[in-house]
Amino acid sequence: MTKQTADSISISDELRARIRNARRVFVLTGAGVSAESGVPTFRGGGASAVWKGLPFEVISSAEMVERDLGAVWEWFDYRLDSLGHVEPNPAHRTIARWQDRFEDFTLVTQNIDGLHAAAGSREVLELHGNIRRARCVKCEAREALDKMNAEPRPPVCRACGGAMRPDVVLFGELLPADVFRVAAERAAACELCFVVGTSAIVYPAAQLPLVARRAGAYLVEINPEPTPLSELCHETIAGRAGEVLPVLDA
Ligand code: BJW
Ligand code: ZN
């Protein structure tokens, strides 16, 4: 493993050559990719960690939807409001350019903030859903939240009259099976895998870089802090995504 420091971001010749020659590139992102846009991360002191005294593992859980759907909506409405003026940063924009640079490019995100799409990424595999959508707890109908912002909470499903919940994947819930299946297939087929801004502790998302590594991909992590994945990476670049990714793209 090669470890580099962020003071002066230096990219190894090996990685430069791999980026130049790669055809199948896979990127997994987490909350850290949006940190420079002002979106709080979850762990390591991030401001999403606690809400009204409840740790996010409690409020963002399947159990809380059962127990107090109103509180869940308050939490997600608060976060949606705080995304109002947030813009994509150079990390999102570099990743968006990569879809046209590499022949076969896959972007998988754990983020629910929609900033990859806002930066121009056309196909984003969203493992944990999207904060801008609601989903009916009875019939699974989905609806964009901008159409429902003036509605009561929980919003009422137009199809069946059931209560709606945020269309995000909470602790203890299954990821969308088709999205995860495609993500795992692409991870298994890539040559170069970047893991950007994730603590890599939430499963099954954290499995994807391992799938890529096992299938022979060159694994590169971009994160100012080490993670459980770092030791398994061919290279870790200890820096901020919005600073490192544009350098990789130069
Ligand atoms: C920067 C930076 C900069 C800062 N540049 N970097 C196997 C083993 C153990 C447990 C489990 C297991 N399999 C499943 C589980 C249970 C659980 C789990 O993984 N728990 C672990 C925490 C132990 N997983 C689940 O429950 C999942 N479901 C599931 O597995 O279903 C099957 C099942 C069902 C029933 C019972 C058991 C299993 C679902 C997980 C859904 C996660 N949902 C959340 C909340 C979404 C809604 C919301 O937003 O509120 O998703 S949790 C939260 O964590 C959110 C994130 O997407 C996810 C990952 O966090 P992320 O992105 O890594 O952020 P941080 O904050 O952790 O890290 C930020 C990183 O950025 C840090 O490393 C910084 O250093 C770095 N950084 N600035 C680059 N500028
Ligand atoms: Zn419904």
mmCIF file of C-alpha atoms and ligand atoms in Angstrom:
data_model
loop_
_atom_site.group_PDB
_atom_site.id
_atom_site.type_symbol
_atom_site.label_atom_id
_atom_site.label_comp_id
_atom_site.label_asym_id
_atom_site.label_seq_id
_atom_site.Cartn_x
_atom_site.Cartn_y
_atom_site.Cartn_z
ATOM 1 C CA MET A 1 0.000 0.000 0.000
ATOM 2 C CA THR A 2 1.247 3.493 -0.843
ATOM 3 C CA LYS A 3 0.165 6.285 1.483
ATOM 4 C CA GLN A 4 0.302 9.896 0.425
ATOM 5 C CA THR A 5 -0.320 13.122 2.271
ATOM 6 C CA ALA A 6 -2.540 15.949 1.201
ATOM 7 C CA ASP A 7 -0.136 18.855 1.779
ATOM 8 C CA SER A 8 0.977 18.593 -1.798
ATOM 9 C CA ILE A 9 -1.179 16.089 -3.566
ATOM 10 C CA SER A 10 1.171 13.853 -5.461
ATOM 11 C CA ILE A 11 -0.190 11.114 -7.631
ATOM 12 C CA SER A 12 1.929 8.034 -8.241
ATOM 13 C CA ASP A 13 3.104 7.268 -11.772
ATOM 14 C CA GLU A 14 1.402 3.905 -11.377
ATOM 15 C CA LEU A 15 -1.985 5.504 -10.720
ATOM 16 C CA ARG A 16 -1.524 8.059 -13.486
ATOM 17 C CA ALA A 17 -0.820 5.242 -15.933
ATOM 18 C CA ARG A 18 -3.798 3.246 -14.730
ATOM 19 C CA ILE A 19 -6.107 6.244 -15.113
ATOM 20 C CA ARG A 20 -4.725 6.855 -18.604
ATOM 21 C CA ASN A 21 -5.319 3.260 -19.706
ATOM 22 C CA ALA A 22 -8.416 2.229 -17.761
ATOM 23 C CA ARG A 23 -11.591 1.326 -19.603
ATOM 24 C CA ARG A 24 -13.796 0.019 -16.769
ATOM 25 C CA VAL A 25 -13.820 2.419 -13.820
ATOM 26 C CA PHE A 26 -15.992 2.169 -10.721
ATOM 27 C CA VAL A 27 -16.490 4.896 -8.088
ATOM 28 C CA LEU A 28 -18.176 4.457 -4.704
ATOM 29 C CA THR A 29 -18.914 7.665 -2.816
ATOM 30 C CA GLY A 30 -20.056 8.490 0.693
ATOM 31 C CA ALA A 31 -20.905 11.552 2.755
ATOM 32 C CA GLY A 32 -17.330 12.916 2.559
ATOM 33 C CA VAL A 33 -17.752 13.711 -1.147
ATOM 34 C CA SER A 34 -20.436 16.255 -0.215
ATOM 35 C CA ALA A 35 -18.641 17.607 2.874
ATOM 36 C CA GLU A 36 -16.994 20.426 0.912
ATOM 37 C CA SER A 37 -20.444 21.451 -0.330
ATOM 38 C CA GLY A 38 -21.419 21.962 3.317
ATOM 39 C CA VAL A 39 -23.416 18.753 3.791
ATOM 40 C CA PRO A 40 -22.611 17.292 7.222
ATOM 41 C CA THR A 41 -21.156 13.786 7.433
ATOM 42 C CA PHE A 42 -22.529 11.206 9.856
ATOM 43 C CA ARG A 43 -19.521 10.028 11.769
ATOM 44 C CA GLY A 44 -16.350 11.574 13.143
ATOM 45 C CA GLY A 45 -18.060 14.670 14.537
ATOM 46 C CA GLY A 46 -20.313 15.298 11.537
ATOM 47 C CA ALA A 47 -23.357 17.455 12.328
ATOM 48 C CA SER A 48 -25.782 14.739 11.177
ATOM 49 C CA ALA A 49 -24.719 12.599 14.108
ATOM 50 C CA VAL A 50 -27.407 13.624 16.604
ATOM 51 C CA TRP A 51 -30.832 15.218 16.179
ATOM 52 C CA LYS A 52 -32.908 16.397 19.160
ATOM 53 C CA GLY A 53 -30.821 14.130 21.359
ATOM 54 C CA LEU A 54 -31.350 11.060 19.168
ATOM 55 C CA PRO A 55 -28.292 9.485 17.527
ATOM 56 C CA PHE A 56 -28.838 9.168 13.786
ATOM 57 C CA GLU A 57 -28.694 5.363 14.047
ATOM 58 C CA VAL A 58 -31.931 5.675 16.055
ATOM 59 C CA ILE A 59 -33.800 8.336 14.084
ATOM 60 C CA SER A 60 -32.644 6.885 10.712
ATOM 61 C CA SER A 61 -33.895 3.402 11.505
ATOM 62 C CA ALA A 62 -36.675 1.111 10.351
ATOM 63 C CA GLU A 63 -37.878 0.903 13.935
ATOM 64 C CA MET A 64 -38.414 4.684 14.099
ATOM 65 C CA VAL A 65 -40.653 4.589 11.006
ATOM 66 C CA GLU A 66 -42.881 2.157 12.879
ATOM 67 C CA ARG A 67 -42.729 4.062 16.147
ATOM 68 C CA ASP A 68 -42.859 7.730 15.138
ATOM 69 C CA LEU A 69 -43.157 8.506 11.430
ATOM 70 C CA GLY A 70 -43.821 12.173 12.271
ATOM 71 C CA ALA A 71 -40.410 12.488 13.935
ATOM 72 C CA VAL A 72 -38.753 10.795 10.959
ATOM 73 C CA TRP A 73 -40.346 13.377 8.646
ATOM 74 C CA GLU A 74 -39.215 16.236 10.904
ATOM 75 C CA TRP A 75 -35.640 14.945 10.697
ATOM 76 C CA PHE A 76 -35.682 14.520 6.925
ATOM 77 C CA ASP A 77 -37.510 17.823 6.299
ATOM 78 C CA TYR A 78 -34.867 19.559 8.398
ATOM 79 C CA ARG A 79 -32.143 17.985 6.293
ATOM 80 C CA LEU A 80 -33.942 18.666 3.010
ATOM 81 C CA ASP A 81 -34.285 22.337 4.000
ATOM 82 C CA SER A 82 -30.589 22.513 4.747
ATOM 83 C CA LEU A 83 -29.845 21.212 1.234
ATOM 84 C CA GLY A 84 -31.758 24.158 -0.272
ATOM 85 C CA HIS A 85 -28.721 26.242 -1.228
ATOM 86 C CA VAL A 86 -26.137 23.503 -1.460
ATOM 87 C CA GLU A 87 -24.197 23.171 -4.717
ATOM 88 C CA PRO A 88 -22.060 20.348 -6.110
ATOM 89 C CA ASN A 89 -18.316 20.776 -5.502
ATOM 90 C CA PRO A 90 -15.286 19.982 -7.691
ATOM 91 C CA ALA A 91 -15.389 16.323 -6.585
ATOM 92 C CA HIS A 92 -18.943 15.846 -7.905
ATOM 93 C CA ARG A 93 -18.026 17.698 -11.084
ATOM 94 C CA THR A 94 -14.886 15.634 -11.729
ATOM 95 C CA ILE A 95 -16.840 12.409 -11.257
ATOM 96 C CA ALA A 96 -19.490 13.704 -13.672
ATOM 97 C CA ARG A 97 -16.774 14.320 -16.302
ATOM 98 C CA TRP A 98 -15.504 10.765 -15.872
ATOM 99 C CA GLN A 99 -18.669 9.290 -17.367
ATOM 100 C CA ASP A 100 -17.466 10.677 -20.718
ATOM 101 C CA ARG A 101 -13.779 10.027 -20.141
ATOM 102 C CA PHE A 102 -13.946 6.276 -19.489
ATOM 103 C CA GLU A 103 -15.493 3.749 -21.842
ATOM 104 C CA ASP A 104 -17.356 1.935 -19.082
ATOM 105 C CA PHE A 105 -17.976 4.061 -16.018
ATOM 106 C CA THR A 106 -20.073 3.286 -12.945
ATOM 107 C CA LEU A 107 -20.969 5.671 -10.143
ATOM 108 C CA VAL A 108 -22.446 4.209 -6.983
ATOM 109 C CA THR A 109 -23.316 6.467 -4.075
ATOM 110 C CA GLN A 110 -24.508 5.993 -0.531
ATOM 111 C CA ASN A 111 -25.573 9.626 -0.472
ATOM 112 C CA ILE A 112 -29.197 10.674 -0.625
ATOM 113 C CA ASP A 113 -28.514 14.354 -1.387
ATOM 114 C CA GLY A 114 -28.811 14.220 -5.203
ATOM 115 C CA LEU A 115 -25.607 16.253 -5.687
ATOM 116 C CA HIS A 116 -24.072 13.836 -8.218
ATOM 117 C CA ALA A 117 -27.067 14.281 -10.507
ATOM 118 C CA ALA A 118 -26.964 18.039 -9.902
ATOM 119 C CA ALA A 119 -23.338 17.993 -11.108
ATOM 120 C CA GLY A 120 -24.406 16.256 -14.327
ATOM 121 C CA SER A 121 -23.886 12.563 -13.576
ATOM 122 C CA ARG A 122 -26.424 10.795 -15.775
ATOM 123 C CA GLU A 123 -26.574 7.318 -14.243
ATOM 124 C CA VAL A 124 -26.181 7.262 -10.475
ATOM 125 C CA LEU A 125 -26.752 4.023 -8.610
ATOM 126 C CA GLU A 126 -28.221 5.318 -5.354
ATOM 127 C CA LEU A 127 -27.848 2.556 -2.774
ATOM 128 C CA HIS A 128 -29.583 4.396 0.067
ATOM 129 C CA GLY A 129 -32.348 6.162 -1.870
ATOM 130 C CA ASN A 130 -32.984 9.864 -2.336
ATOM 131 C CA ILE A 131 -34.121 12.466 0.166
ATOM 132 C CA ARG A 132 -36.154 14.255 -2.522
ATOM 133 C CA ARG A 133 -38.626 11.366 -2.894
ATOM 134 C CA ALA A 134 -41.397 9.888 -0.751
ATOM 135 C CA ARG A 135 -42.577 6.277 -0.826
ATOM 136 C CA CYS A 136 -45.931 4.837 0.238
ATOM 137 C CA VAL A 137 -45.634 2.438 3.160
ATOM 138 C CA LYS A 138 -48.624 0.474 1.798
ATOM 139 C CA CYS A 139 -48.293 0.286 -1.995
ATOM 140 C CA GLU A 140 -44.667 1.477 -2.524
ATOM 141 C CA ALA A 141 -45.759 4.250 -4.947
ATOM 142 C CA ARG A 142 -43.054 6.899 -5.200
ATOM 143 C CA GLU A 143 -43.447 10.639 -5.612
ATOM 144 C CA ALA A 144 -41.036 13.561 -5.977
ATOM 145 C CA LEU A 145 -41.134 15.596 -2.789
ATOM 146 C CA ASP A 146 -41.088 18.979 -4.508
ATOM 147 C CA LYS A 147 -44.676 18.202 -5.525
ATOM 148 C CA MET A 148 -45.602 17.416 -1.942
ATOM 149 C CA ASN A 149 -43.791 20.051 0.071
ATOM 150 C CA ALA A 150 -46.937 21.915 0.969
ATOM 151 C CA GLU A 151 -48.657 18.715 2.045
ATOM 152 C CA PRO A 152 -49.146 17.461 5.584
ATOM 153 C CA ARG A 153 -46.634 15.108 7.125
ATOM 154 C CA PRO A 154 -46.764 12.261 6.570
ATOM 155 C CA PRO A 155 -47.903 12.936 2.994
ATOM 156 C CA VAL A 156 -50.883 10.937 1.755
ATOM 157 C CA CYS A 157 -50.333 8.532 -1.161
ATOM 158 C CA ARG A 158 -52.257 9.662 -4.244
ATOM 159 C CA ALA A 159 -52.603 6.047 -5.409
ATOM 160 C CA CYS A 160 -53.987 4.341 -2.304
ATOM 161 C CA GLY A 161 -54.383 6.914 0.459
ATOM 162 C CA GLY A 162 -51.665 5.296 2.596
ATOM 163 C CA ALA A 163 -49.072 7.206 4.597
ATOM 164 C CA MET A 164 -45.815 8.036 2.830
ATOM 165 C CA ARG A 165 -42.289 7.953 4.228
ATOM 166 C CA PRO A 166 -38.963 9.289 2.944
ATOM 167 C CA ASP A 167 -37.674 7.049 0.124
ATOM 168 C CA VAL A 168 -34.371 6.334 1.832
ATOM 169 C CA VAL A 169 -32.806 3.141 3.170
ATOM 170 C CA LEU A 170 -32.657 3.204 6.943
ATOM 171 C CA PHE A 171 -30.747 0.930 9.315
ATOM 172 C CA GLY A 172 -32.273 -2.522 9.348
ATOM 173 C CA GLU A 173 -33.840 -2.095 5.889
ATOM 174 C CA LEU A 174 -32.964 -3.834 2.671
ATOM 175 C CA LEU A 175 -31.251 -1.911 -0.084
ATOM 176 C CA PRO A 176 -33.088 -1.759 -3.438
ATOM 177 C CA ALA A 177 -32.179 -5.230 -4.705
ATOM 178 C CA ASP A 178 -31.871 -4.368 -8.392
ATOM 179 C CA VAL A 179 -29.646 -1.348 -7.693
ATOM 180 C CA PHE A 180 -27.349 -3.351 -5.433
ATOM 181 C CA ARG A 181 -27.179 -6.251 -7.896
ATOM 182 C CA VAL A 182 -26.083 -3.967 -10.754
ATOM 183 C CA ALA A 183 -23.582 -2.221 -8.455
ATOM 184 C CA ALA A 184 -22.059 -5.554 -7.404
ATOM 185 C CA GLU A 185 -21.857 -6.768 -11.028
ATOM 186 C CA ARG A 186 -20.090 -3.580 -12.107
ATOM 187 C CA ALA A 187 -17.733 -3.759 -9.108
ATOM 188 C CA ALA A 188 -16.795 -7.304 -10.074
ATOM 189 C CA ALA A 189 -16.042 -6.209 -13.639
ATOM 190 C CA CYS A 190 -14.023 -3.011 -13.071
ATOM 191 C CA GLU A 191 -10.268 -2.541 -13.464
ATOM 192 C CA LEU A 192 -9.936 0.584 -11.357
ATOM 193 C CA CYS A 193 -12.039 1.274 -8.259
ATOM 194 C CA PHE A 194 -12.110 4.581 -6.355
ATOM 195 C CA VAL A 195 -13.624 4.745 -2.878
ATOM 196 C CA VAL A 196 -14.273 8.367 -2.018
ATOM 197 C CA GLY A 197 -15.352 9.945 1.261
ATOM 198 C CA THR A 198 -16.857 6.985 3.055
ATOM 199 C CA SER A 199 -16.045 5.523 6.446
ATOM 200 C CA ALA A 200 -16.620 2.134 4.752
ATOM 201 C CA ILE A 201 -18.351 0.624 7.763
ATOM 202 C CA VAL A 202 -21.946 0.444 6.589
ATOM 203 C CA TYR A 203 -22.867 -2.830 4.918
ATOM 204 C CA PRO A 204 -23.633 -3.992 2.327
ATOM 205 C CA ALA A 205 -22.240 -0.860 0.588
ATOM 206 C CA ALA A 206 -18.805 -1.430 2.163
ATOM 207 C CA GLN A 207 -18.682 -4.825 0.494
ATOM 208 C CA LEU A 208 -18.466 -3.355 -3.012
ATOM 209 C CA PRO A 209 -14.787 -2.317 -2.916
ATOM 210 C CA LEU A 210 -13.992 -5.785 -1.558
ATOM 211 C CA VAL A 211 -15.847 -7.337 -4.484
ATOM 212 C CA ALA A 212 -13.786 -5.190 -6.864
ATOM 213 C CA ARG A 213 -10.505 -6.000 -5.107
ATOM 214 C CA ARG A 214 -11.225 -9.721 -5.101
ATOM 215 C CA ALA A 215 -11.973 -9.587 -8.832
ATOM 216 C CA GLY A 216 -8.556 -8.029 -9.477
ATOM 217 C CA ALA A 217 -9.278 -4.291 -9.571
ATOM 218 C CA TYR A 218 -6.737 -1.676 -8.505
ATOM 219 C CA LEU A 219 -8.260 -0.106 -5.378
ATOM 220 C CA VAL A 220 -7.732 3.560 -4.501
ATOM 221 C CA GLU A 221 -9.181 5.348 -1.479
ATOM 222 C CA ILE A 222 -9.556 9.120 -1.191
ATOM 223 C CA ASN A 223 -10.235 10.205 2.373
ATOM 224 C CA PRO A 224 -8.447 12.497 4.848
ATOM 225 C CA GLU A 225 -8.835 9.761 7.490
ATOM 226 C CA PRO A 226 -7.964 6.072 7.442
ATOM 227 C CA THR A 227 -10.818 3.562 7.283
ATOM 228 C CA PRO A 228 -11.103 -0.194 7.747
ATOM 229 C CA LEU A 229 -10.612 -0.438 3.992
ATOM 230 C CA SER A 230 -7.338 1.509 3.863
ATOM 231 C CA GLU A 231 -5.049 -1.448 4.468
ATOM 232 C CA LEU A 232 -6.681 -3.339 1.615
ATOM 233 C CA CYS A 233 -6.211 -0.532 -0.885
ATOM 234 C CA HIS A 234 -3.363 -0.381 -3.378
ATOM 235 C CA GLU A 235 -3.204 3.352 -2.722
ATOM 236 C CA THR A 236 -4.782 5.692 -0.216
ATOM 237 C CA ILE A 237 -4.709 9.388 -0.937
ATOM 238 C CA ALA A 238 -5.124 11.218 2.356
ATOM 239 C CA GLY A 239 -6.856 14.340 1.185
ATOM 240 C CA ARG A 240 -10.170 16.025 0.526
ATOM 241 C CA ALA A 241 -12.178 14.751 -2.394
ATOM 242 C CA GLY A 242 -12.735 18.217 -3.882
ATOM 243 C CA GLU A 243 -8.990 18.797 -3.963
ATOM 244 C CA VAL A 244 -7.737 15.333 -4.924
ATOM 245 C CA LEU A 245 -10.169 14.359 -7.694
ATOM 246 C CA PRO A 246 -9.470 17.370 -9.937
ATOM 247 C CA VAL A 247 -5.737 16.587 -9.633
ATOM 248 C CA LEU A 248 -6.383 12.991 -10.689
ATOM 249 C CA ASP A 249 -8.292 14.302 -13.673
ATOM 250 C CA ALA A 250 -5.568 16.739 -14.780
HETATM 251 C C1 BJW B 1 -14.022 13.175 3.461
HETATM 252 C C2 BJW B 1 -14.091 14.529 3.436
HETATM 253 C C3 BJW B 1 -13.687 15.138 2.272
HETATM 254 C C4 BJW B 1 -14.799 13.949 5.333
HETATM 255 N N1 BJW B 1 -13.251 14.396 1.256
HETATM 256 N N2 BJW B 1 -13.586 12.453 2.448
HETATM 257 C C5 BJW B 1 -22.646 -6.716 8.446
HETATM 258 C C6 BJW B 1 -21.898 -6.505 9.590
HETATM 259 C C7 BJW B 1 -22.347 -5.639 10.578
HETATM 260 C C8 BJW B 1 -23.543 -4.959 10.455
HETATM 261 C C9 BJW B 1 -24.277 -5.160 9.324
HETATM 262 C C10 BJW B 1 -23.831 -6.030 8.346
HETATM 263 N N3 BJW B 1 -24.753 -6.035 7.345
HETATM 264 C C11 BJW B 1 -25.746 -5.178 7.664
HETATM 265 C C12 BJW B 1 -25.486 -4.637 8.866
HETATM 266 C C13 BJW B 1 -26.348 -3.642 9.586
HETATM 267 C C14 BJW B 1 -26.193 -2.237 9.054
HETATM 268 C C15 BJW B 1 -24.718 -1.821 9.149
HETATM 269 O O1 BJW B 1 -23.971 -1.832 8.210
HETATM 270 N N4 BJW B 1 -24.312 -1.402 10.324
HETATM 271 C C16 BJW B 1 -22.924 -0.980 10.547
HETATM 272 C C17 BJW B 1 -22.902 0.483 10.971
HETATM 273 C C18 BJW B 1 -22.312 -1.892 11.560
HETATM 274 N N5 BJW B 1 -26.656 -2.129 7.673
HETATM 275 C C19 BJW B 1 -27.944 -1.996 7.385
HETATM 276 O O2 BJW B 1 -28.815 -1.964 8.251
HETATM 277 C C20 BJW B 1 -28.313 -1.921 5.918
HETATM 278 N N6 BJW B 1 -29.331 -2.846 5.641
HETATM 279 C C21 BJW B 1 -29.105 -4.147 5.566
HETATM 280 O O3 BJW B 1 -27.992 -4.611 5.642
HETATM 281 O O4 BJW B 1 -30.228 -4.902 5.371
HETATM 282 C C22 BJW B 1 -30.146 -6.295 5.662
HETATM 283 C C23 BJW B 1 -30.554 -6.452 7.104
HETATM 284 C C24 BJW B 1 -31.852 -6.246 7.437
HETATM 285 C C25 BJW B 1 -32.243 -6.404 8.761
HETATM 286 C C26 BJW B 1 -31.286 -6.711 9.736
HETATM 287 C C27 BJW B 1 -29.949 -6.848 9.375
HETATM 288 C C28 BJW B 1 -29.574 -6.717 8.035
HETATM 289 C C29 BJW B 1 -28.893 -0.570 5.576
HETATM 290 C C30 BJW B 1 -27.912 0.530 5.750
HETATM 291 C C31 BJW B 1 -28.579 1.868 5.442
HETATM 292 C C32 BJW B 1 -27.699 3.005 5.892
HETATM 293 N N7 BJW B 1 -28.451 4.189 5.919
HETATM 294 C C33 BJW B 1 -27.797 5.410 6.284
HETATM 295 C C34 BJW B 1 -28.878 6.460 6.591
HETATM 296 C C35 BJW B 1 -29.625 6.892 5.318
HETATM 297 C C36 BJW B 1 -30.669 7.877 5.625
HETATM 298 C C37 BJW B 1 -30.101 9.130 6.244
HETATM 299 O O5 BJW B 1 -29.356 9.867 5.573
HETATM 300 O O6 BJW B 1 -30.426 9.409 7.400
HETATM 301 O O7 BJW B 1 -26.965 5.844 5.215
HETATM 302 S S1 BJW B 1 -26.657 5.282 7.641
HETATM 303 C C38 BJW B 1 -25.502 6.442 7.036
HETATM 304 O O8 BJW B 1 -24.246 5.739 6.849
HETATM 305 C C39 BJW B 1 -26.006 6.845 5.648
HETATM 306 C C40 BJW B 1 -24.743 6.753 4.838
HETATM 307 O O9 BJW B 1 -25.063 6.545 3.467
HETATM 308 C C41 BJW B 1 -24.026 5.579 5.447
HETATM 309 C C42 BJW B 1 -22.552 5.561 5.164
HETATM 310 O O10 BJW B 1 -21.941 6.667 5.734
HETATM 311 P P1 BJW B 1 -20.731 7.360 4.964
HETATM 312 O O11 BJW B 1 -21.196 7.880 3.667
HETATM 313 O O12 BJW B 1 -19.584 6.451 4.939
HETATM 314 O O13 BJW B 1 -20.481 8.645 5.893
HETATM 315 P P2 BJW B 1 -19.630 8.764 7.242
HETATM 316 O O14 BJW B 1 -20.067 9.989 7.927
HETATM 317 O O15 BJW B 1 -19.639 7.501 7.992
HETATM 318 O O16 BJW B 1 -18.134 8.959 6.726
HETATM 319 C C43 BJW B 1 -17.729 10.106 6.012
HETATM 320 C C44 BJW B 1 -16.318 9.868 5.563
HETATM 321 O O17 BJW B 1 -15.925 10.964 4.757
HETATM 322 C C45 BJW B 1 -15.309 9.778 6.716
HETATM 323 O O18 BJW B 1 -14.468 8.649 6.511
HETATM 324 C C46 BJW B 1 -14.504 11.074 6.592
HETATM 325 O O19 BJW B 1 -13.143 10.915 6.976
HETATM 326 C C47 BJW B 1 -14.623 11.346 5.127
HETATM 327 N N8 BJW B 1 -14.506 12.741 4.740
HETATM 328 N N9 BJW B 1 -14.592 14.947 4.692
HETATM 329 C C48 BJW B 1 -13.228 13.021 1.410
HETATM 330 N N10 BJW B 1 -13.700 16.497 2.171
HETATM 331 ZN ZN ZN B 2 -49.951 3.943 -1.740
#
